[in-house]
Short mmCIF file of C-alpha atoms in Angstrom, two decimals:
data_model
loop_
_atom_site.label_atom_id
_atom_site.label_comp_id
_atom_site.label_asym_id
_atom_site.label_seq_id
_atom_site.Cartn_x
_atom_site.Cartn_y
_atom_site.Cartn_z
CA UNK W 277 59.51 198.33 14.50
CA UNK W 278 58.56 196.31 17.78
CA UNK W 279 56.14 193.79 18.15
CA UNK W 280 53.58 193.73 21.03
CA UNK W 281 55.75 191.09 23.11
CA UNK W 282 58.24 193.26 23.10
CA UNK W 283 56.16 196.14 25.33
CA UNK W 284 56.00 199.87 24.53
CA UNK W 285 57.60 201.15 21.20
CA UNK W 286 60.61 202.82 21.65
CA UNK W 287 58.59 206.41 21.75
CA UNK W 288 58.04 205.45 25.49
CA UNK W 289 61.85 206.04 26.05
CA UNK W 290 61.76 208.66 24.24
CA UNK W 291 58.62 210.32 26.17
CA UNK W 292 60.21 209.88 29.37
CA UNK W 293 62.90 211.83 28.14
CA UNK W 294 62.14 215.62 28.83
CA UNK W 295 59.62 217.67 28.31
CA UNK W 296 57.54 218.12 24.97
CA UNK W 297 57.91 221.84 23.43
CA UNK W 298 55.31 223.90 22.99
CA UNK W 299 53.78 224.58 19.52
CA UNK W 300 54.09 222.28 17.04
CA UNK W 301 58.16 221.49 16.85
CA UNK W 302 60.06 219.66 13.72
CA UNK W 303 62.80 217.75 14.66
CA UNK W 304 63.62 216.34 11.14
CA UNK W 305 63.51 218.61 8.20
CA UNK W 306 60.28 218.15 5.89
CA UNK W 307 58.09 216.13 9.04
CA UNK W 308 55.23 217.85 10.85
CA UNK W 309 52.14 217.36 12.33
CA UNK W 310 49.08 219.25 13.27
CA UNK W 311 46.22 219.08 15.30
CA UNK W 312 42.78 220.54 15.86
CA UNK W 313 42.38 224.05 17.17
CA UNK W 314 41.51 223.68 20.92
CA UNK W 315 41.49 220.49 23.31
CA UNK W 316 40.19 217.10 22.46
CA UNK W 317 37.29 215.96 25.11
CA UNK W 318 37.75 212.62 26.74
CA UNK W 319 37.36 209.78 24.51
CA UNK W 320 37.15 210.95 21.63
CA UNK W 321 38.84 210.00 18.24
CA UNK W 322 42.35 212.30 17.85
CA UNK W 323 42.79 213.26 14.35
CA UNK W 324 46.28 213.90 13.34
CA UNK W 325 47.20 215.47 9.92
CA UNK W 326 51.03 214.37 9.33
CA UNK W 327 53.45 215.60 6.57
CA UNK W 328 56.84 213.54 5.81
CA UNK W 329 59.00 213.57 3.04
CA UNK W 330 57.28 212.06 -0.18
CA UNK W 331 60.24 208.55 0.01
CA UNK W 332 58.86 208.13 4.17
CA UNK W 333 58.55 204.66 4.82
CA UNK W 334 55.05 203.30 5.11
CA UNK W 335 55.87 201.94 8.76
CA UNK W 336 56.71 205.39 9.97
CA UNK W 337 54.77 205.84 12.76
CA UNK W 338 52.99 207.82 15.21
CA UNK W 339 52.86 207.83 19.04
CA UNK W 340 49.99 209.37 21.39
CA UNK W 341 51.87 210.14 24.52
CA UNK W 342 50.46 211.87 27.86
CA UNK W 343 53.14 214.17 28.80
CA UNK W 344 53.58 213.82 32.66
CA UNK W 345 54.27 209.72 32.83
CA UNK W 346 55.49 209.75 28.95
CA UNK W 347 53.19 206.71 29.27
CA UNK W 348 52.28 205.57 25.41
CA UNK W 349 48.27 205.36 24.59
CA UNK W 350 48.32 204.41 21.52
CA UNK W 351 50.61 203.93 18.43
CA UNK W 352 50.01 203.28 14.24
CA UNK W 353 51.85 202.78 11.40
CA UNK W 354 50.87 205.71 8.87
CA UNK W 355 50.47 202.56 6.38
CA UNK W 356 50.53 201.01 2.72
CA UNK W 357 48.23 203.52 1.44
CA UNK W 358 50.63 206.53 2.77
CA UNK W 359 53.48 205.15 0.32
CA UNK W 360 54.15 208.14 -2.13
CA UNK W 361 52.25 211.07 -0.29
CA UNK W 362 53.54 213.88 1.23
CA UNK W 363 50.33 214.48 4.17
CA UNK W 364 47.76 212.60 5.28
CA UNK W 365 45.23 211.99 8.24
CA UNK W 366 45.69 209.33 10.77
CA UNK W 367 43.19 209.08 13.23
CA UNK W 368 43.45 207.79 17.00
CA UNK W 369 40.49 205.52 18.16
CA UNK W 370 39.57 203.15 21.03
CA UNK W 371 39.14 201.00 18.30
CA UNK W 372 40.63 199.86 15.13
CA UNK W 373 38.70 201.05 12.09
CA UNK W 374 38.40 197.64 9.69
CA UNK W 375 38.14 199.62 6.79
CA UNK W 376 41.29 201.33 7.62
CA UNK W 377 44.85 200.60 6.62
CA UNK W 378 46.19 201.99 9.85
CA UNK W 379 48.32 199.23 11.38
CA UNK W 380 48.33 199.35 15.48
CA UNK W 381 51.34 198.78 16.93
CA UNK W 382 51.39 197.51 19.93
CA UNK W 383 48.59 196.12 22.27
CA UNK W 384 45.06 197.56 22.77
CA UNK W 385 44.87 201.04 21.03
CA UNK W 386 43.78 203.76 24.11
CA UNK W 387 42.67 206.89 24.33
CA UNK W 388 42.90 209.54 26.96
CA UNK W 389 40.21 208.37 29.60
CA UNK W 390 41.29 211.22 32.39
CA UNK W 391 41.69 215.05 32.29
CA UNK W 392 45.44 215.29 31.58
CA UNK W 393 47.98 216.57 28.87
CA UNK W 394 49.01 214.74 25.49
CA UNK W 395 51.21 215.34 22.48
CA UNK W 396 51.63 213.05 19.49
CA UNK W 397 55.03 212.10 18.17
CA UNK W 398 56.36 210.93 14.87
CA UNK W 399 58.83 208.54 14.60
CA UNK W 400 60.66 207.30 11.47
CA UNK W 401 60.40 203.43 11.57
CA UNK W 402 64.10 203.15 9.99
CA UNK W 403 65.92 204.54 12.88
CA UNK W 404 63.40 205.90 15.61
CA UNK W 405 64.49 209.23 15.92
CA UNK W 406 61.53 211.11 16.34
CA UNK W 407 60.60 213.21 13.12
CA UNK W 408 58.04 215.41 14.60
CA UNK W 409 56.30 216.34 17.88
CA UNK W 410 52.36 218.61 18.14
CA UNK W 411 51.72 220.70 19.92
CA UNK W 412 50.77 219.89 23.36
CA UNK W 413 46.98 219.24 24.13
CA UNK W 414 44.19 218.93 27.12
CA UNK W 415 42.12 216.24 27.16
CA UNK W 416 38.84 217.19 29.11
CA UNK W 417 35.32 216.17 30.11
CA UNK W 418 32.84 217.63 27.44
CA UNK W 419 29.47 217.76 28.59
CA UNK W 420 27.61 217.06 25.48
CA UNK W 421 29.99 214.87 23.50
CA UNK W 422 29.32 216.66 20.32
CA UNK W 423 33.00 218.05 19.24
CA UNK W 424 36.66 218.21 19.94
CA UNK W 425 36.75 222.02 20.59
CA UNK W 426 36.41 222.05 24.26
CA UNK W 427 38.03 224.79 25.80
CA UNK W 428 38.95 224.32 29.68
CA UNK W 429 37.80 227.65 32.22
CA UNK W 430 41.58 228.83 32.84
CA UNK W 431 43.88 226.67 30.64
CA UNK W 432 46.70 228.13 29.31
CA UNK W 433 45.82 226.48 25.56
CA UNK W 434 42.53 227.48 25.88
CA UNK W 435 43.01 230.97 26.67
CA UNK W 436 45.74 231.03 23.92
CA UNK W 437 42.99 229.62 21.51
CA UNK W 438 40.06 232.24 23.22
CA UNK W 439 42.76 235.38 23.01
CA UNK W 440 43.71 234.33 18.86
CA UNK W 441 39.43 234.03 18.14
CA UNK W 442 39.27 237.55 19.41
CA UNK W 443 41.45 239.28 18.06
CA UNK W 444 40.25 237.36 14.38
CA UNK W 445 36.41 238.99 15.55
CA UNK W 446 37.85 242.14 15.89
#
């Protein structure tokens, strides 16, 4: 795995090359990423549910990437507690949780600080291939900092979620 002195992980190069398909896509069999429904409030932690073969490496890692620029804001290894597990949750936060076994990959972990479109990618440690790509999500300014179920008026993701909720309520 890349070191802090080596700069950004290979995720930066992978993120910069081409667009990210909408929805959840798995590039390698057995790997998956899932985010909460809706958008994320700027500055709030971002939990990501991951899935991987039981034989995956604890050094496999997730990267939080700004779609337009390809900038990697945050990368973290799944960690030793993930060994032998097929699923888990990794939460991106602005400061590392001392009680967590998650190992930050490079630099100071950051969360989005402005409105934008982001994606999470899972990389295999052994070959740095993209194993899975989350759906795109939008960060928004939230008035009450109370949750990550924010919606953007007129935003495509927000509209899709609202239509799904309307159908479910009928």
